[in-house]
Every structure is written in C-alpha cells, then in structure tokens.
Short mmCIF file of N, CA and C in Angstrom, two decimals:
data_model
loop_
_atom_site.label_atom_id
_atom_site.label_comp_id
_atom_site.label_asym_id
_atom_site.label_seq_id
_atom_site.Cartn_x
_atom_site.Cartn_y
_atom_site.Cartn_z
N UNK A 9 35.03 162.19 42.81
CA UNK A 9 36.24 162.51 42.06
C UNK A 9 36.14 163.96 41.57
N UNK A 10 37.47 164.60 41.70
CA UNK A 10 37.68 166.13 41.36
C UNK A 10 37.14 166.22 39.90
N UNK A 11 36.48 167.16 39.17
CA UNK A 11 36.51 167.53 37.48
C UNK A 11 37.33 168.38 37.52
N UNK A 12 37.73 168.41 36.30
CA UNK A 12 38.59 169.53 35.82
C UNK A 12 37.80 171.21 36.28
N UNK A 13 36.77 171.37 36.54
CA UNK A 13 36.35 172.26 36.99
C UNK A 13 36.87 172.96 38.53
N UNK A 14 36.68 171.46 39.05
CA UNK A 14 36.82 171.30 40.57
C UNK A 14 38.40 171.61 40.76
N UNK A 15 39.20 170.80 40.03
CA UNK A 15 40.60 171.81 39.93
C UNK A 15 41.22 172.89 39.60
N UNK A 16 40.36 173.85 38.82
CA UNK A 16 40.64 174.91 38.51
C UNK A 16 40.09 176.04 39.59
N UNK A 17 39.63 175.52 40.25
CA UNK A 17 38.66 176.69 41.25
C UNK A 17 39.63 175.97 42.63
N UNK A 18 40.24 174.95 42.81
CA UNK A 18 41.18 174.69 43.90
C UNK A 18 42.98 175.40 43.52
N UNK A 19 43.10 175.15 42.09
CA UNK A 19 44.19 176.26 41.64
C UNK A 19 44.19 177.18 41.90
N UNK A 20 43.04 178.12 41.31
CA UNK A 20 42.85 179.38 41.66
C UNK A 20 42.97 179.96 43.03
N UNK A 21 42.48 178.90 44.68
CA UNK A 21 42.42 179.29 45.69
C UNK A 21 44.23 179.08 45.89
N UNK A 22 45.49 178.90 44.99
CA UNK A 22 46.70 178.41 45.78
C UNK A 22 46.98 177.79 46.63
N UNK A 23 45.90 176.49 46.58
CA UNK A 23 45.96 175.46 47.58
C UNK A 23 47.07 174.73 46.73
N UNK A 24 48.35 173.90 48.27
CA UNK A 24 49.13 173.14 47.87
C UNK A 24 49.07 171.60 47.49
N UNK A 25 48.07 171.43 48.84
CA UNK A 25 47.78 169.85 48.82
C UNK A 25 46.42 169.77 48.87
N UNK A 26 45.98 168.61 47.92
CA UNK A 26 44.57 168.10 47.89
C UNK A 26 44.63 167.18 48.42
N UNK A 27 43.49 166.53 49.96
CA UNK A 27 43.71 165.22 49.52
C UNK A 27 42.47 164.91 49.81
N UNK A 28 42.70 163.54 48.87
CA UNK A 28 41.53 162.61 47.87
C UNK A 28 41.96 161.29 47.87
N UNK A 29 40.87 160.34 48.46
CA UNK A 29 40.63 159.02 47.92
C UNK A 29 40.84 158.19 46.79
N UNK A 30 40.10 159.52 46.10
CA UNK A 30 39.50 159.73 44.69
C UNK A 30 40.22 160.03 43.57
N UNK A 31 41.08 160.27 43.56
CA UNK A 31 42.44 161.02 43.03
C UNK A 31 43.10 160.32 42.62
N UNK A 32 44.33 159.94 41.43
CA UNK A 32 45.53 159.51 41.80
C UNK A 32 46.47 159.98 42.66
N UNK A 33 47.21 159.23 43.85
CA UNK A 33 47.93 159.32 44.64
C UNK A 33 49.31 160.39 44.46
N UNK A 34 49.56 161.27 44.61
CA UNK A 34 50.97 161.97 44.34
C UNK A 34 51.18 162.31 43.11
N UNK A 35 49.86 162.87 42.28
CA UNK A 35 49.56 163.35 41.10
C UNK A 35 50.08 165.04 41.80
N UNK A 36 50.92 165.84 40.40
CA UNK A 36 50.81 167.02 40.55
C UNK A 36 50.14 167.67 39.26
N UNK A 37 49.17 168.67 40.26
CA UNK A 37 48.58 169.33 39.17
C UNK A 37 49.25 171.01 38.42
N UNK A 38 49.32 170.58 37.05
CA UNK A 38 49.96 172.24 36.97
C UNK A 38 51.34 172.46 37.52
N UNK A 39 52.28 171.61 38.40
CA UNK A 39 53.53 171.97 38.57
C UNK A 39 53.24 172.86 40.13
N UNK A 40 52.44 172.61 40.96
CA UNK A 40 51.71 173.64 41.58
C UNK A 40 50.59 172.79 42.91
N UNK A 41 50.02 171.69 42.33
CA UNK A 41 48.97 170.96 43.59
C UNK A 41 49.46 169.54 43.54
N UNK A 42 49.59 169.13 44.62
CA UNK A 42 50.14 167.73 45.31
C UNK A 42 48.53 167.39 45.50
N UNK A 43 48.23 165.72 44.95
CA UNK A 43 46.81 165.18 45.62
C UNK A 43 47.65 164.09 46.21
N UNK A 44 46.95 163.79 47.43
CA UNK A 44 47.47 162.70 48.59
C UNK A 44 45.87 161.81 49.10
N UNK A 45 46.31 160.59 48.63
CA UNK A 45 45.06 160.11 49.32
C UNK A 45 45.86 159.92 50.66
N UNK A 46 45.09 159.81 51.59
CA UNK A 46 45.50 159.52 52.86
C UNK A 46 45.33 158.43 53.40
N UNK A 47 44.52 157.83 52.76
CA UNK A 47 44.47 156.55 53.09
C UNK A 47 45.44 155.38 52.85
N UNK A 48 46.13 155.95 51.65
CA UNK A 48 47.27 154.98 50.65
C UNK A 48 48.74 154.81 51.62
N UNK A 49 49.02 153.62 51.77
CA UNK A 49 50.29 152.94 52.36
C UNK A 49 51.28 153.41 51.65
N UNK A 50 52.26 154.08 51.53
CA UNK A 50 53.48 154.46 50.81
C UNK A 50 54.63 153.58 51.72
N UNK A 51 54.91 152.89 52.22
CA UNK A 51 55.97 152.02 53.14
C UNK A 51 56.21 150.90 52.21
#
C-alpha cells in the first residue's frame, strides 16, 4: 500500500493514473491522480 510519502513523490512526477490493488478503487488524489485497481469488476 502507497504512504503518503509514496504519493507525494508520484504527485510530484504528474502522474495521472496509479494503479493499485492496494488502493481504494477510483480514489482521486489532490484533484489531480486517479488510483485504479485493475483487478476490480466495475460492470
């Protein structure tokens, strides 16, 4: 799972999408990072 560390240094790079297992699903961070688990059924 990301720390708040781990998101601030993926902010900083202006990455759009994270994706994570690990994560909540279609969490935005900051108005700014989409996390997508990929594994998760959205249908």
């Amino acid at each position: 799972m990301a720390n708040n560390f781990e998101k601030i240094i993926i902010l900083d790079k202006y990455c759009k999408i994270l994706y994570s297992e690990d994560m909540q699903h279609n969490q935005l961070i900051e108005d700014q990072l989409l996390i997508i688990n990929p594994f998760k059924n959205d249908v």
